Tab-separated table of C-alpha atoms in Angstrom:
chain	number	residue	atom	x	y	z
A	1	VAL	CA	120.016	101.197	102.714
A	2	PRO	CA	117.861	103.881	101.041
A	3	LYS	CA	114.225	102.761	101.224
A	4	VAL	CA	112.453	105.898	100.002
A	5	VAL	CA	114.157	108.676	98.054
A	6	PHE	CA	112.607	111.996	97.021
A	7	ASP	CA	114.766	113.543	94.304
A	8	ASN	CA	113.881	117.205	93.651
A	9	VAL	CA	110.173	116.378	93.692
A	10	ALA	CA	107.463	118.835	92.638
A	11	LEU	CA	103.689	118.429	92.645
A	12	ARG	CA	101.108	120.568	90.909
A	13	TYR	CA	97.445	119.619	91.176
A	14	GLY	CA	95.380	119.623	87.976
A	15	LYS	CA	95.032	123.100	86.524
A	16	ALA	CA	96.530	124.912	89.528
A	17	SER	CA	98.730	127.865	88.630
A	18	GLU	CA	101.367	127.044	91.261
A	19	ASP	CA	103.122	123.952	92.597
A	20	SER	CA	101.882	122.536	95.914
A	21	LEU	CA	105.352	121.067	96.517
A	22	THR	CA	108.675	122.194	95.070
A	23	GLY	CA	112.264	120.982	95.348
A	24	ILE	CA	111.615	118.195	97.894
A	25	SER	CA	114.726	116.040	98.365
A	26	PHE	CA	115.475	113.574	101.174
A	27	THR	CA	116.395	109.929	101.784
A	28	ALA	CA	114.652	107.616	104.275
A	29	LYS	CA	116.555	104.458	105.208
A	30	ALA	CA	114.907	101.114	105.915
A	31	GLY	CA	113.697	100.991	109.513
A	32	GLU	CA	113.801	104.745	110.051
A	33	THR	CA	110.962	106.828	111.446
A	34	ILE	CA	110.456	110.068	109.525
A	35	GLY	CA	108.423	112.857	111.096
A	36	ILE	CA	106.755	115.412	108.821
A	37	ILE	CA	105.539	118.654	110.375
A	38	GLY	CA	104.415	122.078	109.223
A	39	GLY	CA	101.452	124.413	109.373
A	40	THR	CA	98.069	123.773	107.763
A	41	GLY	CA	98.442	123.824	103.974
A	42	SER	CA	102.231	123.362	104.080
A	43	GLY	CA	102.042	120.203	101.923
A	44	LYS	CA	102.444	117.418	104.508
A	45	SER	CA	99.692	115.122	103.166
A	46	SER	CA	100.612	115.944	99.576
A	47	LEU	CA	104.166	114.715	100.233
A	48	VAL	CA	103.233	111.308	101.698
A	49	ASN	CA	100.465	110.776	99.123
A	50	LEU	CA	103.154	110.606	96.420
A	51	ILE	CA	104.651	107.422	97.947
A	52	PRO	CA	101.687	105.077	97.201
A	53	ARG	CA	100.874	107.161	94.083
A	54	PHE	CA	97.583	108.611	95.234
A	55	TYR	CA	99.027	111.464	93.156
A	56	ASP	CA	101.964	111.456	90.753
A	57	ALA	CA	104.890	113.827	91.118
A	58	THR	CA	104.867	116.401	88.327
A	59	GLY	CA	108.619	116.983	88.679
A	60	GLY	CA	111.563	114.951	89.952
A	61	ALA	CA	111.207	111.348	91.118
A	62	VAL	CA	109.991	109.350	94.124
A	63	LYS	CA	111.821	106.016	94.433
A	64	ILE	CA	111.286	102.943	96.603
A	65	ASP	CA	114.188	100.472	96.754
A	66	GLY	CA	115.858	102.421	93.948
A	67	VAL	CA	112.902	102.079	91.541
A	68	ASP	CA	110.724	105.026	90.480
A	69	VAL	CA	107.243	104.483	91.964
A	70	LYS	CA	105.802	105.126	88.488
A	71	ASP	CA	107.578	101.956	87.274
A	72	TYR	CA	105.846	99.698	89.816
A	73	ASP	CA	102.643	97.822	89.134
A	74	LEU	CA	100.146	99.800	91.254
A	75	ARG	CA	98.942	96.742	93.179
A	76	SER	CA	102.463	95.594	94.104
A	77	LEU	CA	103.417	99.173	95.068
A	78	ARG	CA	100.445	99.452	97.413
A	79	MET	CA	101.212	96.047	98.949
A	80	LYS	CA	104.518	97.598	100.098
A	81	VAL	CA	102.856	100.665	101.615
A	82	GLY	CA	100.360	100.763	104.488
A	83	VAL	CA	98.458	104.038	104.883
A	84	VAL	CA	96.581	105.196	107.974
A	85	PRO	CA	94.488	108.118	106.673
A	86	GLN	CA	93.364	111.204	108.608
A	87	LYS	CA	89.768	109.951	108.579
A	88	ALA	CA	89.472	106.593	110.334
A	89	VAL	CA	88.502	103.789	107.913
A	90	LEU	CA	87.479	100.435	109.317
A	91	GLY	CA	87.480	97.159	107.408
A	92	LYS	CA	87.989	93.427	107.480
A	93	ASN	CA	91.239	91.567	106.841
A	94	ASP	CA	91.949	87.916	106.133
A	95	ALA	CA	94.612	87.923	108.839
A	96	THR	CA	95.115	85.178	111.430
A	97	GLU	CA	93.935	85.740	114.995
A	98	GLU	CA	97.558	85.952	116.133
A	99	GLU	CA	98.362	88.654	113.541
A	100	ILE	CA	95.248	90.621	114.487
A	101	ASN	CA	96.131	90.417	118.200
A	102	GLU	CA	99.658	91.645	117.473
A	103	ALA	CA	98.352	94.546	115.383
A	104	LEU	CA	95.776	95.490	118.037
A	105	THR	CA	98.521	95.477	120.679
A	106	ILE	CA	100.785	97.772	118.623
A	107	ALA	CA	97.859	100.080	117.873
A	108	GLN	CA	96.969	100.366	121.599
A	109	ALA	CA	93.555	98.872	120.772
A	110	LYS	CA	93.796	95.444	122.432
A	111	GLU	CA	92.588	96.556	125.853
A	112	PHE	CA	89.349	98.177	124.711
A	113	VAL	CA	88.625	95.363	122.199
A	114	ASP	CA	89.106	92.743	124.954
A	115	GLN	CA	86.673	94.678	127.162
A	116	LYS	CA	83.897	94.351	124.561
A	117	THR	CA	81.464	91.495	125.290
A	118	ASP	CA	82.282	89.734	122.006
A	119	GLY	CA	85.965	90.734	121.917
A	120	MET	CA	87.291	90.587	118.353
A	121	ASN	CA	83.832	89.528	117.097
A	122	PHE	CA	82.365	92.801	118.360
A	123	LYS	CA	80.099	94.222	115.645
A	124	ILE	CA	80.988	97.730	114.514
A	125	THR	CA	78.024	99.782	113.348
A	126	GLN	CA	78.143	101.631	110.022
A	127	GLY	CA	80.740	104.385	110.131
A	128	GLY	CA	81.925	103.120	113.528
A	129	LYS	CA	79.236	105.095	115.372
A	130	ASN	CA	79.531	102.788	118.407
A	131	LEU	CA	83.229	103.652	118.836
A	132	SER	CA	84.921	106.820	120.073
A	133	GLY	CA	87.145	108.833	117.715
A	134	GLY	CA	90.256	107.506	119.446
A	135	GLN	CA	89.027	103.895	119.276
A	136	LYS	CA	88.324	104.249	115.547
A	137	GLN	CA	91.794	105.676	114.963
A	138	ARG	CA	93.428	102.827	116.873
A	139	LEU	CA	91.546	100.193	114.868
A	140	THR	CA	92.458	101.968	111.621
A	141	ILE	CA	96.129	101.870	112.672
A	142	ALA	CA	95.812	98.152	113.533
A	143	ARG	CA	94.283	97.515	110.102
A	144	ALA	CA	97.308	99.078	108.360
A	145	VAL	CA	99.877	97.388	110.640
A	146	VAL	CA	98.393	93.877	110.349
A	147	ARG	CA	99.595	93.576	106.729
A	148	LYS	CA	103.179	94.234	107.902
A	149	PRO	CA	103.892	96.693	105.068
A	150	GLU	CA	107.497	97.689	104.342
A	151	ILE	CA	106.471	101.360	104.588
A	152	LEU	CA	103.841	102.672	107.007
A	153	ILE	CA	102.355	106.146	106.510
A	154	MET	CA	100.432	107.686	109.404
A	155	ASP	CA	98.805	110.851	108.119
A	156	ASP	CA	97.818	112.849	111.201
A	157	SER	CA	96.170	109.623	112.335
A	158	ALA	CA	96.724	109.996	116.083
A	159	SER	CA	95.017	113.373	116.472
A	160	ALA	CA	92.100	111.901	118.481
A	161	LEU	CA	94.417	110.032	120.869
A	162	ASP	CA	95.395	111.445	124.237
A	163	PHE	CA	99.105	112.166	124.673
A	164	ALA	CA	99.838	109.040	126.764
A	165	THR	CA	98.205	106.705	124.187
A	166	ASP	CA	99.934	108.553	121.345
A	167	ALA	CA	103.305	108.073	123.089
A	168	ALA	CA	102.611	104.373	123.790
A	169	LEU	CA	101.598	103.868	120.149
A	170	ARG	CA	104.833	105.413	118.846
A	171	ARG	CA	106.911	103.349	121.281
A	172	ALA	CA	105.172	100.116	120.190
A	173	ILE	CA	105.589	100.912	116.480
A	174	LYS	CA	109.300	101.592	116.979
A	175	GLU	CA	109.921	98.473	119.077
A	176	GLN	CA	107.699	95.948	117.304
A	177	THR	CA	107.999	96.816	113.616
A	178	LYS	CA	111.747	96.378	113.094
A	179	GLY	CA	112.740	97.149	109.530
A	180	MET	CA	109.498	98.996	108.728
A	181	THR	CA	110.043	102.541	107.457
A	182	VAL	CA	107.477	104.765	109.159
A	183	PHE	CA	106.317	108.230	108.056
A	184	ILE	CA	104.417	110.166	110.720
A	185	VAL	CA	102.612	113.315	109.585
A	186	SER	CA	101.531	115.494	112.482
A	187	GLN	CA	100.829	119.036	113.570
A	188	ARG	CA	101.978	118.062	117.092
A	189	ALA	CA	105.695	118.500	117.750
A	190	SER	CA	105.492	115.974	120.605
A	191	THR	CA	104.359	113.266	118.156
A	192	ILE	CA	107.386	113.573	115.856
A	193	MET	CA	110.194	114.913	118.069
A	194	GLY	CA	111.690	111.448	118.633
A	195	ALA	CA	111.842	110.578	114.914
A	196	ASP	CA	115.166	109.653	113.284
A	197	GLN	CA	114.632	112.500	110.815
A	198	ILE	CA	112.123	115.326	110.853
A	199	ILE	CA	111.141	117.116	107.648
A	200	VAL	CA	109.782	120.608	108.277
A	201	LEU	CA	107.555	121.940	105.500
A	202	ASP	CA	106.624	125.548	104.935
A	203	ASP	CA	104.444	126.554	102.001
A	204	GLY	CA	105.303	123.433	99.957
A	205	GLN	CA	109.054	123.635	100.474
A	206	VAL	CA	111.501	122.039	102.904
A	207	ALA	CA	112.345	124.527	105.650
A	208	GLY	CA	114.619	122.063	107.447
A	209	ILE	CA	115.610	118.390	107.791
A	210	GLY	CA	117.250	116.855	110.842
A	211	THR	CA	116.700	115.512	114.331
A	212	HIS	CA	114.714	117.455	116.926
A	213	GLU	CA	117.955	118.739	118.484
A	214	GLU	CA	119.473	119.752	115.135
A	215	LEU	CA	116.332	121.581	114.014
A	216	LEU	CA	116.079	123.491	117.290
A	217	GLN	CA	119.479	124.961	116.386
A	218	SER	CA	119.025	125.443	112.649
A	219	CYS	CA	115.354	125.838	111.673
A	220	GLU	CA	113.358	128.900	112.628
A	221	VAL	CA	110.020	127.397	111.501
A	222	TYR	CA	110.596	124.358	113.736
A	223	GLN	CA	111.663	126.521	116.683
A	224	GLU	CA	108.423	128.501	116.392
A	225	ILE	CA	106.281	125.328	116.251
A	226	CYS	CA	107.994	123.871	119.334
A	227	GLN	CA	107.857	127.094	121.326
A	228	SER	CA	104.141	127.509	120.622
A	229	GLN	CA	103.261	123.925	121.640
A	230	LEU	CA	105.757	122.658	124.212
A	231	SER	CA	107.022	123.646	127.636
A	232	ALA	CA	110.702	124.591	127.985
A	233	ASN	CA	111.409	121.145	129.496
A	234	GLU	CA	109.743	119.363	126.581
A	235	VAL	CA	111.559	121.482	123.983
A	236	SER	CA	114.901	120.586	125.572
A	237	GLY	CA	113.917	116.912	125.665
A	238	LYS	CA	113.804	116.423	129.432
A	239	LYS	CA	112.181	113.141	130.406
A	240	THR	CA	109.058	114.810	131.778
A	241	SER	CA	107.584	114.655	128.290
A	242	ALA	CA	105.435	111.875	126.853
A	243	GLY	CA	106.892	112.999	123.533
A	244	ASN	CA	110.132	111.216	124.372
A	245	ALA	CA	108.583	107.807	123.885
A	246	MET	CA	110.353	107.305	120.565
A	247	ALA	CA	113.666	108.792	121.568
């Protein structure tokens, strides 16, 4: 079942003379994990920001459940989509204790929250100054997951996590959010190599779409990213890699 469809999508910001994204077409099925990778400025965040309409496509169409996102009421659209931004944002939810515990577990945050003297009632100082970068990111992920959105967007939101926590997080999301369509934006190949589909962006265009194995054969941009970041064993998908957690 197509959950999210990009149909020849283009994006041009304001009075810019060139498009930031051009000719983006792909289909994400319900329950799939989609990895999005590319160099700095390749358009990764721009692409996912079109799904909850933080920006509107200036060409083509973005559809959720067959309906153009521009035809949704903005509130109902954003109830469908959970976004974990690059910068950790902490906040309060009217969720039950059970739902919060489940979200903390998925986000790999339960252990450090339980270790706090007041547990879930632990007071976070303004801007989360009494938390580490990784702790803030995990709580931000929990905040997005607790709503159980149909679509979860993680925009480079595990960059402060060590590789083992990152791998455990991806495993938990895959196993415990059945039916949720997950978009993971990352500059780390290990974070997205187990995704059902990987979209490789280069200068606002799709350089390749496929699984890790397919892209290693067909996409030069992806090959270069993997070779610069991963060992030969990790590139070939041997089980020595924490990056196999989603595979």
